[in-house]
Amino acid sequence: MPDSITIAGSVVPVTVRAHPRARRLIMRLDARKRSLRLTVPPGVAARDVSAFLQARTDWIESRLASLPPLSDTGLPAALPLRGACVSLHATGRLRGPIMLEGSTLAISGETAEAARRRLIAFLKREACGDLEEAVARHCAALGVRASAIRIKDTGSRWGSCSSGRVLSFSWRIVLAPPEILSYLAAHEVAHLVHMDHSPAFWKTVARLDASWRMHDRWLKDNGQKLMGAL
């Protein structure tokens, strides 16, 4: 099976996984790793996988081009926070709180990598606070309770609801506008009532977010950019 494809002069890693229930080839872009993941039916030939990739080089190139530039260890120049663009400034100080001054986020850390770790920890805390508020509000509207809320560092999945009523979210949702975070919370809270995507599930989502279609489309259109932002 192919383990990479060259796009616009850059080598893009490819991971191919056969799944017994797959009926067709499905490709996903991991925005953080700048890599491709293919799920294929059992027994599919390597040449068919290669042809599938080659037929989609334009799509892959356009998606990669839409992502912010990668930084080896440091910080991007700017980042969205609750939908608003903020500039990032590494102070170089060993210690000190992360401070938002106007549209600039000042981040301490003796090295660029230390500043990056502190920034991610800060964003996780912000995401946790926003999600706890949104989940509590939506749970109250439906008269349900989640057993726990977990903030994770996922590569492509924004949220999930386990059979044990644990709601999990990617911390990167705090980069999106507040109404998108609220929609994601509503989506997962609705799974506390319906553990599927049936019409009844979507009616429950609509009770919590009348504009859920628009918010769902926004997340589909912009999700990969957010996943690759940091």
C-alpha atoms as an extended CHARMM CRD file, in Angstrom:
* protein
*
       230  EXT
         1         1  MET       CA              0.0000000000        0.0000000000        0.0000000000  PROA      1               0.0000000000
         2         2  PRO       CA              1.2400000000        3.5550000000       -0.6540000000  PROA      2               0.0000000000
         3         3  ASP       CA              2.6090000000        5.2640000000        2.4600000000  PROA      3               0.0000000000
         4         4  SER       CA              2.8990000000        8.7530000000        0.9720000000  PROA      4               0.0000000000
         5         5  ILE       CA              1.9200000000       10.9790000000       -1.9280000000  PROA      5               0.0000000000
         6         6  THR       CA              3.7680000000       14.0000000000       -3.3010000000  PROA      6               0.0000000000
         7         7  ILE       CA              1.6410000000       17.1380000000       -3.4720000000  PROA      7               0.0000000000
         8         8  ALA       CA              3.0990000000       20.3700000000       -4.8990000000  PROA      8               0.0000000000
         9         9  GLY       CA              6.6150000000       19.1330000000       -4.1550000000  PROA      9               0.0000000000
        10        10  SER       CA              5.8670000000       18.1050000000       -0.5680000000  PROA      10              0.0000000000
        11        11  VAL       CA              5.6300000000       14.5240000000        0.6720000000  PROA      11              0.0000000000
        12        12  VAL       CA              2.3410000000       13.8840000000        2.4800000000  PROA      12              0.0000000000
        13        13  PRO       CA              2.2890000000       10.7420000000        4.6930000000  PROA      13              0.0000000000
        14        14  VAL       CA             -0.5350000000        8.2820000000        4.0410000000  PROA      14              0.0000000000
        15        15  THR       CA             -1.9080000000        5.6980000000        6.4790000000  PROA      15              0.0000000000
        16        16  VAL       CA             -4.1270000000        2.9820000000        5.0010000000  PROA      16              0.0000000000
        17        17  ARG       CA             -6.4010000000        0.9090000000        7.2410000000  PROA      17              0.0000000000
        18        18  ALA       CA             -8.6660000000       -1.8970000000        6.0820000000  PROA      18              0.0000000000
        19        19  HSD       CA            -12.0290000000       -2.1040000000        7.8410000000  PROA      19              0.0000000000
        20        20  PRO       CA            -14.2990000000       -5.1480000000        7.5290000000  PROA      20              0.0000000000
        21        21  ARG       CA            -17.4230000000       -2.9910000000        7.2060000000  PROA      21              0.0000000000
        22        22  ALA       CA            -16.0040000000       -0.4810000000        4.7300000000  PROA      22              0.0000000000
        23        23  ARG       CA            -17.7820000000       -0.5090000000        1.3740000000  PROA      23              0.0000000000
        24        24  ARG       CA            -15.7440000000        2.1910000000       -0.3210000000  PROA      24              0.0000000000
        25        25  LEU       CA            -12.5230000000        4.1530000000        0.0880000000  PROA      25              0.0000000000
        26        26  ILE       CA            -12.7980000000        7.0300000000        2.5700000000  PROA      26              0.0000000000
        27        27  MET       CA            -10.0750000000        9.6570000000        2.9320000000  PROA      27              0.0000000000
        28        28  ARG       CA             -9.5670000000       12.0640000000        5.8210000000  PROA      28              0.0000000000
        29        29  LEU       CA             -6.9740000000       14.7830000000        6.2660000000  PROA      29              0.0000000000
        30        30  ASP       CA             -5.2690000000       15.0460000000        9.6560000000  PROA      30              0.0000000000
        31        31  ALA       CA             -4.8210000000       18.8040000000        9.8030000000  PROA      31              0.0000000000
        32        32  ARG       CA             -2.3690000000       18.7630000000       12.7020000000  PROA      32              0.0000000000
        33        33  LYS       CA             -0.0310000000       16.1550000000       11.2220000000  PROA      33              0.0000000000
        34        34  ARG       CA             -0.5480000000       17.2000000000        7.5950000000  PROA      34              0.0000000000
        35        35  SER       CA             -1.1710000000       13.5540000000        6.7460000000  PROA      35              0.0000000000
        36        36  LEU       CA             -3.8880000000       11.4580000000        5.0960000000  PROA      36              0.0000000000
        37        37  ARG       CA             -5.8030000000        8.5310000000        6.5670000000  PROA      37              0.0000000000
        38        38  LEU       CA             -7.5640000000        6.1160000000        4.2560000000  PROA      38              0.0000000000
        39        39  THR       CA            -10.1440000000        3.5500000000        5.3160000000  PROA      39              0.0000000000
        40        40  VAL       CA            -10.5540000000        0.8630000000        2.6640000000  PROA      40              0.0000000000
        41        41  PRO       CA            -12.5710000000       -2.3440000000        2.1960000000  PROA      41              0.0000000000
        42        42  PRO       CA            -10.7370000000       -5.6280000000        2.8720000000  PROA      42              0.0000000000
        43        43  GLY       CA             -8.7700000000       -6.9220000000       -0.0990000000  PROA      43              0.0000000000
        44        44  VAL       CA             -8.5790000000       -3.6680000000       -2.0210000000  PROA      44              0.0000000000
        45        45  ALA       CA             -5.5590000000       -3.5630000000       -4.3320000000  PROA      45              0.0000000000
        46        46  ALA       CA             -2.6690000000       -1.1590000000       -3.7530000000  PROA      46              0.0000000000
        47        47  ARG       CA             -2.9900000000        0.1450000000       -7.3180000000  PROA      47              0.0000000000
        48        48  ASP       CA             -6.6120000000        1.0970000000       -6.6360000000  PROA      48              0.0000000000
        49        49  VAL       CA             -5.5760000000        3.0260000000       -3.5330000000  PROA      49              0.0000000000
        50        50  SER       CA             -2.8620000000        4.8240000000       -5.5200000000  PROA      50              0.0000000000
        51        51  ALA       CA             -5.3350000000        5.6880000000       -8.2800000000  PROA      51              0.0000000000
        52        52  PHE       CA             -7.8060000000        6.9630000000       -5.6750000000  PROA      52              0.0000000000
        53        53  LEU       CA             -5.1560000000        9.2830000000       -4.2300000000  PROA      53              0.0000000000
        54        54  GLN       CA             -3.9480000000       10.5360000000       -7.6090000000  PROA      54              0.0000000000
        55        55  ALA       CA             -7.4990000000       11.3780000000       -8.6720000000  PROA      55              0.0000000000
        56        56  ARG       CA             -7.8280000000       13.6420000000       -5.6330000000  PROA      56              0.0000000000
        57        57  THR       CA             -4.5300000000       15.5270000000       -5.6930000000  PROA      57              0.0000000000
        58        58  ASP       CA             -6.2260000000       18.8650000000       -6.4400000000  PROA      58              0.0000000000
        59        59  TRP       CA             -8.5420000000       18.4580000000       -3.4430000000  PROA      59              0.0000000000
        60        60  ILE       CA             -5.6350000000       17.4710000000       -1.1750000000  PROA      60              0.0000000000
        61        61  GLU       CA             -3.5290000000       20.4080000000       -2.3580000000  PROA      61              0.0000000000
        62        62  SER       CA             -6.3310000000       22.9230000000       -1.8050000000  PROA      62              0.0000000000
        63        63  ARG       CA             -7.0550000000       21.6000000000        1.6960000000  PROA      63              0.0000000000
        64        64  LEU       CA             -3.3820000000       21.6840000000        2.6770000000  PROA      64              0.0000000000
        65        65  ALA       CA             -3.0140000000       25.2090000000        1.2820000000  PROA      65              0.0000000000
        66        66  SER       CA             -5.9230000000       26.3990000000        3.4310000000  PROA      66              0.0000000000
        67        67  LEU       CA             -4.1610000000       25.3780000000        6.6520000000  PROA      67              0.0000000000
        68        68  PRO       CA             -1.9620000000       27.8300000000        8.5860000000  PROA      68              0.0000000000
        69        69  PRO       CA              1.8170000000       27.3770000000        8.2120000000  PROA      69              0.0000000000
        70        70  LEU       CA              3.3790000000       24.7680000000       10.4650000000  PROA      70              0.0000000000
        71        71  SER       CA              5.7790000000       25.8120000000       13.1980000000  PROA      71              0.0000000000
        72        72  ASP       CA              8.3920000000       23.2850000000       14.2880000000  PROA      72              0.0000000000
        73        73  THR       CA              8.4690000000       24.2280000000       17.9650000000  PROA      73              0.0000000000
        74        74  GLY       CA              7.2700000000       27.7880000000       18.2150000000  PROA      74              0.0000000000
        75        75  LEU       CA              4.0420000000       29.6920000000       17.9830000000  PROA      75              0.0000000000
        76        76  PRO       CA              2.0170000000       30.8810000000       15.0160000000  PROA      76              0.0000000000
        77        77  ALA       CA              1.8790000000       34.6400000000       14.5850000000  PROA      77              0.0000000000
        78        78  ALA       CA             -1.8550000000       34.6800000000       15.2860000000  PROA      78              0.0000000000
        79        79  LEU       CA             -4.6420000000       32.3830000000       16.3730000000  PROA      79              0.0000000000
        80        80  PRO       CA             -8.4360000000       32.5510000000       16.5460000000  PROA      80              0.0000000000
        81        81  LEU       CA             -9.8590000000       32.6320000000       20.0710000000  PROA      81              0.0000000000
        82        82  ARG       CA            -13.6360000000       32.4180000000       20.3670000000  PROA      82              0.0000000000
        83        83  GLY       CA            -13.7360000000       33.3840000000       16.7070000000  PROA      83              0.0000000000
        84        84  ALA       CA            -11.6450000000       36.5600000000       17.0360000000  PROA      84              0.0000000000
        85        85  CYS       CA             -8.0950000000       36.7530000000       15.7090000000  PROA      85              0.0000000000
        86        86  VAL       CA             -5.5000000000       37.3750000000       18.4250000000  PROA      86              0.0000000000
        87        87  SER       CA             -1.7890000000       37.9780000000       17.9110000000  PROA      87              0.0000000000
        88        88  LEU       CA              0.5820000000       35.7780000000       19.9000000000  PROA      88              0.0000000000
        89        89  HSD       CA              3.6070000000       37.2500000000       21.6340000000  PROA      89              0.0000000000
        90        90  ALA       CA              6.1930000000       35.1100000000       23.4350000000  PROA      90              0.0000000000
        91        91  THR       CA              7.5600000000       37.2890000000       26.2430000000  PROA      91              0.0000000000
        92        92  GLY       CA             10.6180000000       35.1320000000       26.8640000000  PROA      92              0.0000000000
        93        93  ARG       CA             10.0460000000       35.4040000000       30.6100000000  PROA      93              0.0000000000
        94        94  LEU       CA             10.4340000000       32.1940000000       32.5800000000  PROA      94              0.0000000000
        95        95  ARG       CA              7.1970000000       32.6570000000       34.5090000000  PROA      95              0.0000000000
        96        96  GLY       CA              4.0870000000       34.7490000000       34.4550000000  PROA      96              0.0000000000
        97        97  PRO       CA              0.4120000000       34.3910000000       33.6130000000  PROA      97              0.0000000000
        98        98  ILE       CA             -0.8730000000       34.3930000000       30.0640000000  PROA      98              0.0000000000
        99        99  MET       CA             -2.4680000000       37.7760000000       29.5290000000  PROA      99              0.0000000000
       100       100  LEU       CA             -4.8240000000       39.0100000000       26.8190000000  PROA      100             0.0000000000
       101       101  GLU       CA             -4.1100000000       42.6830000000       26.2090000000  PROA      101             0.0000000000
       102       102  GLY       CA             -6.4120000000       44.0370000000       23.5370000000  PROA      102             0.0000000000
       103       103  SER       CA             -5.9780000000       41.6330000000       20.6330000000  PROA      103             0.0000000000
       104       104  THR       CA             -2.5590000000       40.3420000000       21.7490000000  PROA      104             0.0000000000
       105       105  LEU       CA             -1.9980000000       37.2720000000       23.8960000000  PROA      105             0.0000000000
       106       106  ALA       CA              1.2430000000       37.5270000000       25.8740000000  PROA      106             0.0000000000
       107       107  ILE       CA              2.7010000000       34.1010000000       26.7120000000  PROA      107             0.0000000000
       108       108  SER       CA              5.5670000000       33.4210000000       29.0950000000  PROA      108             0.0000000000
       109       109  GLY       CA              8.0630000000       30.6230000000       28.5970000000  PROA      109             0.0000000000
       110       110  GLU       CA             11.8510000000       30.4940000000       28.4660000000  PROA      110             0.0000000000
       111       111  THR       CA             11.7480000000       28.6350000000       25.1460000000  PROA      111             0.0000000000
       112       112  ALA       CA              9.3130000000       28.6140000000       22.2380000000  PROA      112             0.0000000000
       113       113  GLU       CA              8.2670000000       25.0620000000       23.0690000000  PROA      113             0.0000000000
       114       114  ALA       CA              7.6110000000       25.9970000000       26.7040000000  PROA      114             0.0000000000
       115       115  ALA       CA              5.4880000000       28.9250000000       25.5200000000  PROA      115             0.0000000000
       116       116  ARG       CA              3.5620000000       26.5940000000       23.2260000000  PROA      116             0.0000000000
       117       117  ARG       CA              2.8420000000       24.1800000000       26.0860000000  PROA      117             0.0000000000
       118       118  ARG       CA              1.6100000000       27.0300000000       28.2700000000  PROA      118             0.0000000000
       119       119  LEU       CA             -0.5820000000       28.3450000000       25.4700000000  PROA      119             0.0000000000
       120       120  ILE       CA             -2.2220000000       24.9460000000       24.9730000000  PROA      120             0.0000000000
       121       121  ALA       CA             -2.7670000000       24.5690000000       28.7280000000  PROA      121             0.0000000000
       122       122  PHE       CA             -4.3840000000       28.0230000000       28.7680000000  PROA      122             0.0000000000
       123       123  LEU       CA             -6.6630000000       27.1830000000       25.8340000000  PROA      123             0.0000000000
       124       124  LYS       CA             -7.6930000000       23.9060000000       27.4750000000  PROA      124             0.0000000000
       125       125  ARG       CA             -8.7260000000       25.7740000000       30.6180000000  PROA      125             0.0000000000
       126       126  GLU       CA            -10.6810000000       28.3090000000       28.5840000000  PROA      126             0.0000000000
       127       127  ALA       CA            -12.3920000000       25.5360000000       26.6120000000  PROA      127             0.0000000000
       128       128  CYS       CA            -13.2680000000       23.6770000000       29.8010000000  PROA      128             0.0000000000
       129       129  GLY       CA            -14.9190000000       26.7190000000       31.3510000000  PROA      129             0.0000000000
       130       130  ASP       CA            -16.9140000000       27.5600000000       28.2210000000  PROA      130             0.0000000000
       131       131  LEU       CA            -18.0130000000       23.9680000000       27.6650000000  PROA      131             0.0000000000
       132       132  GLU       CA            -19.0330000000       23.4050000000       31.2780000000  PROA      132             0.0000000000
       133       133  GLU       CA            -21.2990000000       26.4640000000       31.0480000000  PROA      133             0.0000000000
       134       134  ALA       CA            -22.7880000000       25.4250000000       27.6950000000  PROA      134             0.0000000000
       135       135  VAL       CA            -23.3360000000       21.8030000000       28.7360000000  PROA      135             0.0000000000
       136       136  ALA       CA            -25.0020000000       22.8590000000       32.0020000000  PROA      136             0.0000000000
       137       137  ARG       CA            -27.3380000000       25.1970000000       30.1190000000  PROA      137             0.0000000000
       138       138  HSD       CA            -28.3480000000       22.5770000000       27.5440000000  PROA      138             0.0000000000
       139       139  CYS       CA            -28.7130000000       19.8230000000       30.1530000000  PROA      139             0.0000000000
       140       140  ALA       CA            -31.0340000000       22.0550000000       32.1790000000  PROA      140             0.0000000000
       141       141  ALA       CA            -33.1570000000       22.6800000000       29.0830000000  PROA      141             0.0000000000
       142       142  LEU       CA            -33.6250000000       18.9320000000       28.5440000000  PROA      142             0.0000000000
       143       143  GLY       CA            -33.6960000000       17.8540000000       32.1840000000  PROA      143             0.0000000000
       144       144  VAL       CA            -30.7140000000       15.5140000000       31.7700000000  PROA      144             0.0000000000
       145       145  ARG       CA            -27.2810000000       15.1790000000       33.3530000000  PROA      145             0.0000000000
       146       146  ALA       CA            -23.8600000000       14.2150000000       32.0430000000  PROA      146             0.0000000000
       147       147  SER       CA            -21.7260000000       12.0600000000       34.3070000000  PROA      147             0.0000000000
       148       148  ALA       CA            -18.5450000000       13.9500000000       33.3740000000  PROA      148             0.0000000000
       149       149  ILE       CA            -17.0400000000       16.3840000000       30.8830000000  PROA      149             0.0000000000
       150       150  ARG       CA            -13.6050000000       15.6450000000       29.4580000000  PROA      150             0.0000000000
       151       151  ILE       CA            -11.3860000000       17.9260000000       27.3960000000  PROA      151             0.0000000000
       152       152  LYS       CA             -9.2060000000       16.0380000000       24.9310000000  PROA      152             0.0000000000
       153       153  ASP       CA             -6.5600000000       16.6730000000       22.2810000000  PROA      153             0.0000000000
       154       154  THR       CA             -8.1300000000       14.8910000000       19.3250000000  PROA      154             0.0000000000
       155       155  GLY       CA             -6.9900000000       14.9890000000       15.7160000000  PROA      155             0.0000000000
       156       156  SER       CA            -10.3020000000       15.0940000000       13.8890000000  PROA      156             0.0000000000
       157       157  ARG       CA            -13.2410000000       14.4390000000       16.2140000000  PROA      157             0.0000000000
       158       158  TRP       CA            -14.8760000000       17.4260000000       17.8760000000  PROA      158             0.0000000000
       159       159  GLY       CA            -16.9890000000       15.6510000000       20.4600000000  PROA      159             0.0000000000
       160       160  SER       CA            -18.4690000000       12.3820000000       21.6420000000  PROA      160             0.0000000000
       161       161  CYS       CA            -20.9270000000       10.9550000000       24.1580000000  PROA      161             0.0000000000
       162       162  SER       CA            -20.1500000000        7.5930000000       25.7410000000  PROA      162             0.0000000000
       163       163  SER       CA            -22.6200000000        4.9870000000       26.9480000000  PROA      163             0.0000000000
       164       164  GLY       CA            -21.6020000000        6.0590000000       30.4580000000  PROA      164             0.0000000000
       165       165  ARG       CA            -22.9040000000        9.5820000000       29.7180000000  PROA      165             0.0000000000
       166       166  VAL       CA            -19.4140000000       11.0710000000       29.5810000000  PROA      166             0.0000000000
       167       167  LEU       CA            -19.1700000000       14.0010000000       27.1700000000  PROA      167             0.0000000000
       168       168  SER       CA            -15.7680000000       14.5150000000       25.5530000000  PROA      168             0.0000000000
       169       169  PHE       CA            -14.6850000000       17.5420000000       23.5240000000  PROA      169             0.0000000000
       170       170  SER       CA            -11.6420000000       18.7450000000       21.6090000000  PROA      170             0.0000000000
       171       171  TRP       CA            -10.1690000000       21.7910000000       23.3340000000  PROA      171             0.0000000000
       172       172  ARG       CA             -9.7510000000       23.3990000000       19.9090000000  PROA      172             0.0000000000
       173       173  ILE       CA            -13.4670000000       24.2030000000       19.8210000000  PROA      173             0.0000000000
       174       174  VAL       CA            -12.6140000000       27.2830000000       21.9370000000  PROA      174             0.0000000000
       175       175  LEU       CA            -10.9720000000       28.6820000000       18.8040000000  PROA      175             0.0000000000
       176       176  ALA       CA            -14.3920000000       28.7920000000       17.1130000000  PROA      176             0.0000000000
       177       177  PRO       CA            -17.0510000000       31.4760000000       17.6490000000  PROA      177             0.0000000000
       178       178  PRO       CA            -19.0990000000       30.9680000000       20.8610000000  PROA      178             0.0000000000
       179       179  GLU       CA            -22.2430000000       29.9480000000       18.9670000000  PROA      179             0.0000000000
       180       180  ILE       CA            -20.3100000000       27.0830000000       17.3520000000  PROA      180             0.0000000000
       181       181  LEU       CA            -19.0600000000       25.8620000000       20.7360000000  PROA      181             0.0000000000
       182       182  SER       CA            -22.6220000000       26.0770000000       22.0380000000  PROA      182             0.0000000000
       183       183  TYR       CA            -23.8860000000       24.0510000000       19.0720000000  PROA      183             0.0000000000
       184       184  LEU       CA            -21.2790000000       21.3470000000       19.6560000000  PROA      184             0.0000000000
       185       185  ALA       CA            -22.2850000000       21.1530000000       23.3110000000  PROA      185             0.0000000000
       186       186  ALA       CA            -25.9560000000       20.9330000000       22.2670000000  PROA      186             0.0000000000
       187       187  HSD       CA            -25.1400000000       18.1380000000       19.8250000000  PROA      187             0.0000000000
       188       188  GLU       CA            -23.4340000000       16.0140000000       22.4630000000  PROA      188             0.0000000000
       189       189  VAL       CA            -26.0350000000       16.7820000000       25.1550000000  PROA      189             0.0000000000
       190       190  ALA       CA            -28.7380000000       15.6350000000       22.7190000000  PROA      190             0.0000000000
       191       191  HSD       CA            -26.9440000000       12.2830000000       22.6060000000  PROA      191             0.0000000000
       192       192  LEU       CA            -27.8000000000       11.8800000000       26.2830000000  PROA      192             0.0000000000
       193       193  VAL       CA            -31.3740000000       11.4760000000       25.0370000000  PROA      193             0.0000000000
       194       194  HSD       CA            -30.7770000000        9.7790000000       21.6720000000  PROA      194             0.0000000000
       195       195  MET       CA            -27.5660000000        7.7990000000       21.1140000000  PROA      195             0.0000000000
       196       196  ASP       CA            -27.9460000000        7.9880000000       17.3330000000  PROA      196             0.0000000000
       197       197  HSD       CA            -28.5220000000       10.5230000000       14.5610000000  PROA      197             0.0000000000
       198       198  SER       CA            -32.1920000000        9.7480000000       14.0380000000  PROA      198             0.0000000000
       199       199  PRO       CA            -34.8160000000       12.3960000000       13.1800000000  PROA      199             0.0000000000
       200       200  ALA       CA            -35.7160000000       12.4510000000       16.8820000000  PROA      200             0.0000000000
       201       201  PHE       CA            -32.0970000000       13.2890000000       17.7150000000  PROA      201             0.0000000000
       202       202  TRP       CA            -32.0180000000       16.2430000000       15.3290000000  PROA      202             0.0000000000
       203       203  LYS       CA            -35.3340000000       17.5080000000       16.6880000000  PROA      203             0.0000000000
       204       204  THR       CA            -33.7450000000       17.5070000000       20.1370000000  PROA      204             0.0000000000
       205       205  VAL       CA            -30.7380000000       19.4180000000       18.7980000000  PROA      205             0.0000000000
       206       206  ALA       CA            -33.1330000000       21.9550000000       17.2390000000  PROA      206             0.0000000000
       207       207  ARG       CA            -34.7620000000       22.5080000000       20.6410000000  PROA      207             0.0000000000
       208       208  LEU       CA            -31.3800000000       23.6110000000       21.9390000000  PROA      208             0.0000000000
       209       209  ASP       CA            -30.1130000000       25.4460000000       18.8530000000  PROA      209             0.0000000000
       210       210  ALA       CA            -32.5840000000       26.6920000000       16.2600000000  PROA      210             0.0000000000
       211       211  SER       CA            -29.6830000000       27.5380000000       13.8990000000  PROA      211             0.0000000000
       212       212  TRP       CA            -27.9820000000       24.1630000000       14.2360000000  PROA      212             0.0000000000
       213       213  ARG       CA            -27.8300000000       23.5390000000       10.4740000000  PROA      213             0.0000000000
       214       214  MET       CA            -25.8600000000       26.7330000000        9.8920000000  PROA      214             0.0000000000
       215       215  HSD       CA            -23.5660000000       26.0290000000       12.8370000000  PROA      215             0.0000000000
       216       216  ASP       CA            -23.0090000000       22.4160000000       11.7670000000  PROA      216             0.0000000000
       217       217  ARG       CA            -22.1000000000       23.5950000000        8.2550000000  PROA      217             0.0000000000
       218       218  TRP       CA            -19.6900000000       26.1840000000        9.6710000000  PROA      218             0.0000000000
       219       219  LEU       CA            -17.8900000000       23.5150000000       11.6770000000  PROA      219             0.0000000000
       220       220  LYS       CA            -17.6630000000       21.2040000000        8.6660000000  PROA      220             0.0000000000
       221       221  ASP       CA            -16.3080000000       24.0220000000        6.4770000000  PROA      221             0.0000000000
       222       222  ASN       CA            -13.8230000000       25.4190000000        9.0030000000  PROA      222             0.0000000000
       223       223  GLY       CA            -13.0330000000       22.4810000000       11.2630000000  PROA      223             0.0000000000
       224       224  GLN       CA             -9.8230000000       21.4030000000        9.5520000000  PROA      224             0.0000000000
       225       225  LYS       CA             -8.3890000000       24.9150000000        9.7470000000  PROA      225             0.0000000000
       226       226  LEU       CA             -9.0400000000       24.9720000000       13.4820000000  PROA      226             0.0000000000
       227       227  MET       CA             -7.5500000000       21.5100000000       13.9670000000  PROA      227             0.0000000000
       228       228  GLY       CA             -4.3830000000       22.6370000000       12.1910000000  PROA      228             0.0000000000
       229       229  ALA       CA             -4.1070000000       26.0300000000       13.8600000000  PROA      229             0.0000000000
       230       230  LEU       CA             -1.7740000000       24.8420000000       16.6300000000  PROA      230             0.0000000000
